[in-house]
Amino acid sequence: MQTLRRIHAGGRDNGALGLVALLVLTMIGFAVLNILAQRQANRQITEAAELRNDALRAKFRIADLNGWQTAYALDTVSGVPNATDDAVGQRARFLASAAAFRQDLDRMAAHPLSTAQRQQLTAAEDAFNHFMELDARIVSGYRSGVPARIAASTELVTGEELLWYERAATAVEQLAGQAQAAVDAGATAARRTNYRALTMMIVIGVACLLLAAVLAVRAGRAAVATAHRKMMLATIVDQSADATFAITLDGIITAWNSGAERIYGYTTDEVIGRSVTMLLRPERARLLHLVLAELAEGNQYHLDDAPRRRKDGSEVFVSTILWPLRDTDGVIIGGAATERDVTARKQREAEEKIAEERAARAARLESLGQLAGGVAHDFNNLLAIILNSAELLADETGDQGDQAAQDLSRIRAAAERGRELTSQLLLFAKRDTREAETIDLNTVVTDATDLLSRPIGPTITLRCQLCPATVPVSANRGHLDQILLNLVINARDAMPHGGTIDIETGITGLAEGPAQPLPAGSYAQLTIRDNGTGMSAEVKDRLFEPFFTTKPEDQGTGLGLATVYGIVADAGGTITVDSTPGAGTTFRILLPLATQQPHTFPSQPRTQQPH
């Protein structure tokens, strides 16, 4: 029994010794591990501190970089000479900072980095590369001297360039934070190496939990801030007056803001999932695949006055910018477009162009009128001498010879014809002195119907549509008859195979606008329309010039429409022509309404039957 007790006691002692040995070995092991951990922690602290210092240096460097870029951009916009020169000024400082920041990135890449640190460094490098690529486009735009490209470069500086700067700065800052966290963790580990393993593990575990909690809180706050920024950006884009939408590389619309709804008339539900060709003209829709192919290669488009189609079929002109959209990996997944409605501006420019052309034409005709008036006045005096001399010769010769009498008759006929031509020139030059009277335009048309029906021939139908109300104008009655006769004869000559001439009277109003030929107000309107051969734009531009005619030499003097122009201008009105080759011609005459009641003349009933 005692032997058994000793055996058991020895066993317990050996077990205790073994446990002591095990504890000693464990303590020695923990001591060795603690020493190794201490050395490893010190080494990690040193490396992390160097990485942190490099990251902080890069953080301040990229801030300088952005500042120098903004400075040379402001110098460029302000007109500072050589602002974009790489060798001098703010631009040179910018490039020096860019080179220094690249060296900072290379130094950080030489450190042993964790996966998270490597991701932040890669993000910083990618953002910096985009930043420098955009800078190349920006400085190219500034150096071009083209205002539109300079404005686009300035917009990039304050827009997309700033975004890539923020991404690079954020990545470097987070890398510095991660390095600082590593320094702190290493210091904590170093302070815990003298404690027991369990305490050290507990402390490290608690520290890890605390660090994880801190990181989780920071990540949550960052996520909330990012979501808030995205929400604000989405709100700004959606409430913009410009149309903003996104498409896939197949041309399918995937996003549509309220500005696009206002410009095009389509709601979001009506366009999402449909092809962007619904907004394009058919001839431009056929080129969409070329644009999408260029978009997939990363090219950006900027078009001014691009035509588009609204939901109601009407046309709208927009200034559009289309650029590629990339995912987080930089892969192009589609495109985004911002379009501004410039229809009103384009219409205003067209109206101003019409007004300028009308003013230039009026000035040209005024100059021709002054020249023609002077020539006609002098020529009329010469004709008076010829006629008087012919009369004196006729009185002297008497009945001495039939041949002489015939010659004198021809001389008088030619002189009278010349006098008629000079009278027409004087009308064009607004030097006719016949008095005006207040007369109803309806009465003039009614009374002239029979007179006009005879020269136009049986193959042409004359139709009159008179205004139900009185249309009083202040003009010479004979001049109005001459207007009708000249325009109707002109319409007849444009319809050699027959057709229809419509004469209409009415009262119309003009609004304010640069394209209006007369001040705003109410005017009497006389319209003569035919369905003849029409005329080209070149002929229409010279139509009212004296002696200009498209007829054969023996069929026209070129003074008919010039006379009409002079009569209308002398009455304070305007005449316009609308004509298309093969579709006929329409003359519209506007005359000021007279304030007095028109004189009453015997006339035919107002209701006219076609002739």
XYZ file of C-alpha atoms in Angstrom:
611
model
C 0.000 0.000 0.000
C 2.816 2.415 0.858
C 4.564 1.501 -2.331
C 1.419 2.331 -4.196
C 1.217 5.614 -2.321
C 4.777 6.497 -3.261
C 4.099 5.547 -6.810
C 1.024 7.764 -6.799
C 2.928 10.552 -5.011
C 5.742 10.275 -7.528
C 3.252 10.361 -10.269
C 1.678 13.513 -8.838
C 5.112 15.099 -8.368
C 6.160 14.156 -11.847
C 2.849 15.547 -13.068
C 3.432 18.719 -11.122
C 6.991 18.949 -12.375
C 5.718 18.339 -15.836
C 3.098 20.983 -15.341
C 5.754 23.320 -13.916
C 8.016 22.485 -16.822
C 5.184 22.982 -19.150
C 4.389 26.292 -17.495
C 8.059 27.275 -17.599
C 8.319 26.226 -21.178
C 5.107 28.062 -21.815
C 6.439 31.135 -20.065
C 9.744 30.809 -21.950
C 7.790 30.363 -25.142
C 5.629 33.330 -24.378
C 8.791 35.278 -23.442
C 10.427 34.353 -26.723
C 7.235 35.067 -28.592
C 6.889 38.349 -26.717
C 10.489 39.286 -27.584
C 9.899 38.387 -31.239
C 6.587 40.184 -31.163
C 8.310 43.205 -29.568
C 10.904 43.285 -32.303
C 8.265 42.731 -34.989
C 6.092 45.415 -33.445
C 8.998 47.851 -33.376
C 9.794 47.117 -36.990
C 6.154 47.490 -37.995
C 5.894 50.743 -36.021
C 8.917 52.119 -37.866
C 7.612 51.067 -41.286
C 4.097 52.310 -40.583
C 5.459 55.649 -39.321
C 7.484 56.069 -42.512
C 4.426 55.194 -44.605
C 2.316 57.638 -42.592
C 4.866 60.419 -43.076
C 5.013 59.741 -46.828
C 1.207 59.699 -47.055
C 0.884 62.978 -45.133
C 3.520 64.526 -47.341
C 1.614 63.360 -50.437
C -1.638 64.691 -48.946
C -0.233 68.207 -48.638
C 1.503 67.842 -52.008
C -1.706 67.146 -53.929
C -3.371 70.088 -52.181
C -0.557 72.274 -53.545
C -1.001 70.582 -56.918
C -4.683 71.487 -57.103
C -3.925 75.023 -55.937
C -1.309 75.572 -58.659
C -3.682 74.201 -61.305
C -6.472 76.525 -60.165
C -3.988 79.409 -60.183
C -2.803 78.861 -63.750
C -6.416 78.295 -64.883
C -7.410 81.644 -63.348
C -4.368 83.267 -64.972
C -5.400 81.808 -68.330
C -8.994 83.027 -68.018
C -7.727 86.437 -66.814
C -5.513 86.764 -69.877
C -2.110 86.497 -68.136
C 0.530 85.942 -70.871
C 2.163 82.471 -71.037
C -0.171 81.198 -68.327
C -0.123 77.712 -69.919
C 3.648 77.647 -70.543
C 5.148 74.530 -68.952
C 8.419 76.293 -68.136
C 7.278 79.367 -66.229
C 4.707 80.676 -63.766
C 1.941 78.773 -62.031
C 1.936 76.069 -64.719
C 5.594 75.242 -64.054
C 4.928 75.038 -60.292
C 1.948 72.780 -61.038
C 4.079 70.394 -63.105
C 6.808 70.386 -60.429
C 4.228 69.498 -57.777
C 2.811 66.770 -60.046
C 6.298 65.233 -60.454
C 6.896 65.416 -56.702
C 3.518 63.789 -55.989
C 4.391 60.985 -58.440
C 7.620 60.420 -56.486
C 5.583 60.340 -53.256
C 3.395 57.618 -54.757
C 6.475 55.639 -55.804
C 7.954 55.900 -52.281
C 4.704 54.700 -50.729
C 4.568 51.804 -53.212
C 8.048 50.698 -52.023
C 6.739 50.133 -48.484
C 5.356 46.722 -47.460
C 1.632 47.414 -47.708
C -1.406 45.616 -46.509
C -4.214 44.757 -48.925
C -6.295 47.711 -47.773
C -3.294 50.047 -48.005
C -2.509 48.753 -51.500
C -6.099 49.422 -52.546
C -5.936 53.002 -51.261
C -2.616 53.579 -53.044
C -4.052 52.159 -56.272
C -7.097 54.401 -55.913
C -4.838 57.426 -55.395
C -2.719 56.528 -58.443
C -5.812 55.984 -60.610
C -7.369 59.264 -59.490
C -4.063 61.097 -60.055
C -3.747 59.616 -63.554
C -7.283 60.767 -64.407
C -6.432 64.144 -62.875
C -3.372 64.532 -65.131
C -5.243 63.245 -68.214
C -7.912 65.866 -67.656
C -5.200 68.489 -67.126
C -3.787 67.632 -70.553
C -7.230 68.220 -72.069
C -7.648 71.406 -70.024
C -4.343 72.957 -71.062
C -4.971 71.882 -74.681
C -8.312 73.721 -74.580
C -6.678 76.821 -73.081
C -3.893 76.781 -75.621
C -6.349 76.444 -78.529
C -7.618 80.000 -78.003
C -11.150 78.893 -78.975
C -13.654 80.485 -76.547
C -15.854 77.366 -76.455
C -12.907 75.108 -75.627
C -11.545 77.579 -73.056
C -14.968 77.632 -71.383
C -15.082 73.815 -71.474
C -11.605 73.640 -69.911
C -12.650 76.033 -67.133
C -15.728 73.914 -66.508
C -13.495 70.814 -66.227
C -11.259 72.596 -63.678
C -14.226 73.394 -61.444
C -16.067 70.154 -62.166
C -14.645 66.790 -63.112
C -11.038 67.756 -62.336
C -12.030 68.745 -58.786
C -13.776 65.378 -58.391
C -10.606 63.439 -59.283
C -8.580 65.680 -56.972
C -10.932 64.899 -54.099
C -10.688 61.170 -54.845
C -6.896 61.241 -54.890
C -6.714 63.379 -51.737
C -9.228 61.141 -49.959
C -7.310 57.991 -50.906
C -3.995 59.429 -49.658
C -5.626 60.685 -46.483
C -7.176 57.279 -45.792
C -3.832 55.639 -46.466
C -2.243 57.951 -43.909
C -5.012 57.065 -41.482
C -4.420 53.368 -42.002
C -0.690 53.869 -41.452
C -1.377 55.828 -38.248
C -3.687 53.068 -37.117
C -0.860 50.572 -37.697
C 1.504 52.746 -35.643
C -1.005 52.895 -32.828
C -1.638 49.158 -32.959
C 2.091 48.406 -32.921
C 2.637 50.723 -29.965
C -0.201 49.085 -28.111
C 1.284 45.662 -28.851
C 4.714 46.795 -27.663
C 3.324 48.033 -24.360
C 1.544 44.724 -23.798
C 4.554 42.432 -24.424
C 5.503 42.349 -20.691
C 2.116 41.129 -19.632
C 0.980 37.564 -19.545
C -0.087 36.031 -22.841
C -3.721 35.785 -21.893
C -3.796 39.405 -20.734
C -1.976 40.461 -23.895
C -4.390 38.500 -26.068
C -7.367 39.908 -24.172
C -6.008 43.429 -24.459
C -5.157 42.906 -28.102
C -8.563 41.343 -28.643
C -10.275 44.271 -26.909
C -8.103 46.677 -28.862
C -9.028 44.877 -32.049
C -12.696 45.020 -31.132
C -12.427 48.695 -30.289
C -10.551 49.352 -33.515
C -13.134 47.404 -35.465
C -15.889 49.373 -33.759
C -14.134 52.657 -34.547
C -13.625 51.620 -38.141
C -17.247 50.518 -38.355
C -18.447 53.869 -36.979
C -16.159 55.762 -39.331
C -17.267 53.623 -42.239
C -20.901 54.182 -41.319
C -20.410 57.918 -41.119
C -18.537 57.931 -44.419
C -21.322 55.908 -46.019
C -23.944 58.344 -44.700
C -21.935 61.322 -45.946
C -21.443 59.687 -49.345
C -25.127 58.861 -49.594
C -25.994 62.444 -48.652
C -23.669 63.843 -51.314
C -25.093 61.503 -53.909
C -28.627 62.441 -52.922
C -27.815 66.147 -53.181
C -26.167 65.631 -56.561
C -29.128 63.594 -57.792
C -31.506 66.329 -56.596
C -29.491 69.023 -58.376
C -29.391 67.035 -61.600
C -33.078 66.165 -61.443
C -34.189 69.754 -60.782
C -31.904 71.260 -63.427
C -33.567 73.158 -66.279
C -31.302 71.288 -68.701
C -32.130 67.815 -69.936
C -29.875 65.180 -68.373
C -30.194 61.507 -69.236
C -28.093 58.358 -69.446
C -27.918 55.693 -72.133
C -26.338 52.280 -72.507
C -23.796 51.485 -75.206
C -26.762 50.167 -77.216
C -28.519 53.543 -77.069
C -31.173 52.528 -74.510
C -32.245 55.310 -72.127
C -31.647 54.383 -68.475
C -32.074 57.732 -66.668
C -34.234 60.817 -67.365
C -34.518 64.000 -65.278
C -37.316 66.556 -64.966
C -35.491 68.981 -67.264
C -35.685 66.383 -70.022
C -39.401 65.992 -69.328
C -39.916 69.745 -69.776
C -37.878 69.974 -72.975
C -39.094 66.839 -74.739
C -42.533 66.281 -73.203
C -41.880 62.606 -72.354
C -42.235 61.382 -68.785
C -39.645 59.108 -67.225
C -41.881 56.052 -67.574
C -42.351 56.780 -71.278
C -38.654 56.781 -72.166
C -36.870 54.410 -69.759
C -35.971 51.255 -71.666
C -36.554 52.810 -75.099
C -33.996 53.770 -77.730
C -32.674 57.310 -77.843
C -33.546 57.364 -81.568
C -37.043 58.462 -80.510
C -35.508 61.915 -79.933
C -33.579 62.066 -83.230
C -34.449 62.907 -86.793
C -34.560 59.831 -89.046
C -31.474 60.898 -91.006
C -29.501 61.458 -87.773
C -30.782 58.259 -86.149
C -28.954 56.281 -88.843
C -25.650 57.676 -87.525
C -26.287 56.673 -83.897
C -24.236 53.484 -84.113
C -21.175 55.510 -85.112
C -21.600 57.811 -82.123
C -22.069 54.870 -79.753
C -18.939 53.201 -81.140
C -16.928 56.366 -80.484
C -18.498 56.630 -77.024
C -17.406 53.076 -76.215
C -13.831 54.138 -77.021
C -14.030 56.936 -74.427
C -14.623 59.905 -76.738
C -16.760 62.890 -75.736
C -19.086 64.853 -78.018
C -20.171 68.487 -77.920
C -22.748 69.624 -80.494
C -24.361 73.051 -80.865
C -27.827 73.580 -82.378
C -28.489 69.854 -82.692
C -32.057 69.162 -83.932
C -34.290 66.942 -81.796
C -37.932 65.806 -81.835
C -40.431 66.455 -79.049
C -43.240 64.161 -78.076
C -45.744 66.265 -80.047
C -43.600 65.978 -83.188
C -42.325 69.552 -83.064
C -38.650 70.319 -83.503
C -36.357 71.604 -80.786
C -32.710 72.614 -81.033
C -30.316 71.794 -78.194
C -26.696 72.293 -77.263
C -25.583 68.858 -76.106
C -22.578 67.312 -74.372
C -22.260 63.502 -74.396
C -19.547 61.803 -72.355
C -18.785 58.176 -71.371
C -19.878 56.694 -68.042
C -17.497 54.352 -66.225
C -18.042 51.920 -63.380
C -15.837 51.733 -60.288
C -13.279 49.708 -62.268
C -13.046 52.375 -64.977
C -14.893 50.265 -67.550
C -17.177 52.279 -69.866
C -20.739 51.096 -69.328
C -22.686 53.783 -71.195
C -22.942 57.513 -71.680
C -24.542 60.566 -70.117
C -25.815 63.636 -71.947
C -26.670 67.152 -70.853
C -28.759 69.133 -73.338
C -29.812 72.793 -73.174
C -32.775 74.113 -75.165
C -31.481 76.796 -77.568
C -34.592 76.935 -79.780
C -35.532 80.447 -78.633
C -32.005 81.698 -79.205
C -31.844 80.105 -82.654
C -35.244 81.566 -83.550
C -34.132 84.978 -82.305
C -30.980 84.777 -84.391
C -33.038 83.791 -87.438
C -35.375 86.732 -86.874
C -32.430 89.101 -86.501
C -30.930 87.731 -89.708
C -34.213 88.286 -91.542
C -34.384 91.821 -90.193
C -30.801 92.512 -91.295
C -31.468 91.112 -94.773
C -34.656 93.171 -95.054
C -32.811 96.318 -93.972
C -30.012 95.656 -96.456
C -32.527 95.045 -99.261
C -34.424 98.208 -98.365
C -31.192 100.211 -98.352
C -30.231 98.792 -101.735
C -33.630 99.612 -103.212
C -33.518 103.064 -101.631
C -30.182 103.706 -103.344
C -31.549 102.431 -106.638
C -34.616 104.615 -106.131
C -32.519 107.723 -105.641
C -30.485 106.932 -108.745
C -33.565 106.047 -110.801
C -35.425 109.148 -109.585
C -32.610 111.453 -110.601
C -32.217 109.814 -114.009
C -35.997 109.789 -114.583
C -36.351 113.448 -113.644
C -33.605 114.533 -116.066
C -34.832 112.162 -118.767
C -38.370 113.472 -118.358
C -37.110 117.003 -119.027
C -35.405 115.785 -122.195
C -38.594 114.053 -123.309
C -40.532 117.269 -122.769
C -38.135 119.049 -125.139
C -38.493 116.248 -127.705
C -42.291 116.331 -127.532
C -42.436 120.121 -127.789
C -40.042 120.098 -130.718
C -42.067 117.372 -132.434
C -45.243 119.435 -132.000
C -43.534 122.524 -133.483
C -42.263 120.518 -136.450
C -45.733 119.076 -136.984
C -47.215 122.579 -137.060
C -44.571 123.778 -139.513
C -44.750 120.845 -141.925
C -48.549 120.700 -141.914
C -49.658 118.498 -144.776
C -46.424 118.840 -146.800
C -45.737 115.125 -146.761
C -47.208 111.988 -145.358
C -43.781 110.493 -144.710
C -42.682 113.394 -142.469
C -45.978 113.275 -140.579
C -45.520 109.547 -139.973
C -41.967 110.106 -138.733
C -43.128 112.828 -136.342
C -45.940 110.560 -135.128
C -43.451 107.821 -134.353
C -41.224 110.305 -132.538
C -44.154 111.473 -130.400
C -45.224 107.854 -129.683
C -41.720 106.898 -128.613
C -41.447 109.979 -126.419
C -44.801 109.252 -124.798
C -43.672 105.692 -124.131
C -40.505 107.075 -122.554
C -42.624 109.411 -120.427
C -44.648 106.426 -119.158
C -41.435 104.632 -118.230
C -40.112 107.689 -116.394
C -43.438 107.950 -114.558
C -42.967 104.381 -113.343
C -39.412 105.170 -112.290
C -40.650 108.205 -110.384
C -43.200 106.005 -108.648
C -40.414 103.589 -107.635
C -38.322 106.528 -106.438
C -41.369 107.827 -104.451
C -41.328 111.168 -106.305
C -44.869 110.957 -107.580
C -46.911 113.915 -106.315
C -50.436 112.636 -106.789
C -52.585 113.116 -103.694
C -53.748 110.278 -101.472
C -57.310 109.725 -100.288
C -59.018 107.450 -97.799
C -60.588 104.545 -99.643
C -61.928 101.078 -98.840
C -59.544 98.416 -100.135
C -62.537 96.153 -100.758
C -63.976 98.760 -103.145
C -60.722 98.964 -105.096
C -60.631 95.199 -105.594
C -64.313 94.997 -106.486
C -64.140 97.800 -109.053
C -60.991 96.380 -110.667
C -62.356 92.870 -111.113
C -63.775 93.372 -114.613
C -60.690 95.312 -115.688
C -58.426 92.512 -114.455
C -60.479 89.691 -115.965
C -59.908 90.797 -119.549
C -56.064 90.704 -119.792
C -55.585 87.397 -117.979
C -57.352 85.309 -120.624
C -59.893 82.482 -120.454
C -57.473 79.816 -119.090
C -56.962 81.620 -115.792
C -59.546 81.859 -113.005
C -59.660 85.050 -110.929
C -61.144 84.697 -107.439
C -61.708 87.456 -104.890
C -62.150 86.962 -101.143
C -63.032 90.255 -99.476
C -62.879 91.147 -95.793
C -66.401 91.355 -94.246
C -65.464 94.667 -92.611
C -64.384 97.903 -94.247
C -60.628 98.087 -94.885
C -59.804 101.837 -95.031
C -56.395 102.881 -96.365
C -54.884 106.232 -97.270
C -53.496 105.967 -100.809
C -53.934 107.194 -104.370
C -56.756 105.288 -106.080
C -54.870 105.090 -109.361
C -51.812 103.725 -107.593
C -53.849 100.946 -105.982
C -55.301 100.020 -109.367
C -51.776 99.937 -110.766
C -50.652 97.605 -107.965
C -53.472 95.171 -108.723
C -52.889 95.304 -112.463
C -49.117 94.784 -112.237
C -49.352 91.886 -109.768
C -52.175 90.153 -111.643
C -50.349 90.493 -114.984
C -47.201 89.176 -113.297
C -49.175 86.182 -111.985
C -50.678 85.609 -115.442
C -47.227 85.465 -117.054
C -46.174 82.866 -114.442
C -49.031 80.543 -115.573
C -48.582 79.986 -119.316
C -50.838 76.917 -119.213
C -53.541 78.456 -117.041
C -54.265 78.394 -113.359
C -55.884 80.359 -110.537
C -55.258 83.835 -109.150
C -56.632 84.600 -105.665
C -57.042 88.160 -104.402
C -57.794 88.570 -100.692
C -58.289 91.572 -98.433
C -58.242 91.623 -94.658
C -57.019 93.241 -91.463
C -54.070 91.708 -89.634
C -51.997 92.557 -86.584
C -48.227 92.635 -86.109
C -46.542 91.968 -82.790
C -43.284 93.416 -81.553
C -40.198 91.691 -82.877
C -36.954 92.274 -84.783
C -38.216 90.261 -87.754
C -41.340 92.398 -88.212
C -41.154 94.766 -91.203
C -43.390 97.406 -89.594
C -44.115 98.667 -86.073
C -46.590 96.649 -83.991
C -50.239 97.384 -84.700
C -53.155 96.619 -87.064
C -52.730 96.853 -90.839
C -54.733 96.416 -94.012
C -53.617 93.315 -95.920
C -53.865 92.692 -99.665
C -52.834 89.222 -100.837
C -52.367 88.104 -104.462
C -51.658 84.401 -104.841
C -51.087 82.232 -107.923
C -50.241 78.580 -108.517
C -47.768 79.249 -111.306
C -44.119 78.398 -111.851
C -42.794 80.232 -108.786
C -39.278 81.624 -108.534
C -35.866 80.846 -107.091
C -34.323 82.549 -104.051
C -31.889 84.456 -106.292
C -34.730 85.903 -108.372
C -36.777 86.694 -105.263
C -33.862 88.657 -103.767
C -33.707 91.037 -106.797
C -37.404 91.038 -107.600
C -38.100 94.693 -106.833
C -35.020 96.164 -108.484
C -35.804 98.450 -111.451
C -35.136 96.934 -114.893
C -34.652 93.468 -113.415
C -36.809 90.936 -115.246
C -36.788 87.259 -116.127
C -39.021 87.802 -119.164
C -37.774 88.118 -122.759
C -36.607 91.594 -123.770
C -39.697 92.278 -125.868
C -42.147 91.241 -123.093
C -41.190 93.366 -120.088
C -39.367 96.464 -118.943
C -38.550 95.296 -115.425
C -40.411 98.240 -113.883
C -43.734 96.634 -112.925
C -42.761 95.223 -109.546
C -40.362 98.111 -108.902
C -43.340 100.445 -109.344
C -45.424 98.366 -106.952
C -42.616 98.498 -104.385
C -42.369 102.276 -104.685
C -46.132 102.790 -104.329
C -46.352 100.560 -101.251
C -43.306 102.144 -99.614
C -44.630 105.635 -100.355
C -47.889 104.686 -98.605
C -45.966 103.650 -95.476
C -46.474 99.920 -96.054
C -44.430 96.874 -96.957
C -44.601 94.107 -99.533
C -43.276 90.579 -99.068
C -43.132 87.621 -101.419
C -43.248 83.917 -100.671
C -42.441 81.662 -103.581
C -41.251 78.128 -104.256
C -40.261 76.897 -107.726
C -43.151 74.886 -109.122
C -45.511 75.778 -106.241
C -46.606 79.320 -107.090
C -46.074 82.777 -105.623
C -47.824 84.840 -102.954
C -47.456 88.624 -102.607
C -48.594 90.151 -99.296
C -48.989 93.892 -98.986
C -49.481 95.589 -95.613
C -50.747 99.195 -95.548
C -51.479 101.379 -92.522
C -55.172 101.568 -91.672
C -56.628 105.023 -92.281
C -58.209 106.823 -89.319
C -60.910 108.522 -91.464
C -63.875 106.832 -93.077
C -63.302 105.950 -96.747
C -64.980 107.843 -99.586
C -67.948 106.100 -101.164
C -67.657 105.113 -104.835
C -70.137 103.241 -106.990
C -69.035 99.659 -107.066
C -70.177 96.151 -107.717
C -71.509 93.919 -104.916
C -68.908 92.563 -102.486
C -69.568 88.888 -103.218
C -67.457 87.942 -106.244
C -67.829 84.847 -108.363
C -64.760 83.249 -109.879
C -63.918 84.519 -113.370
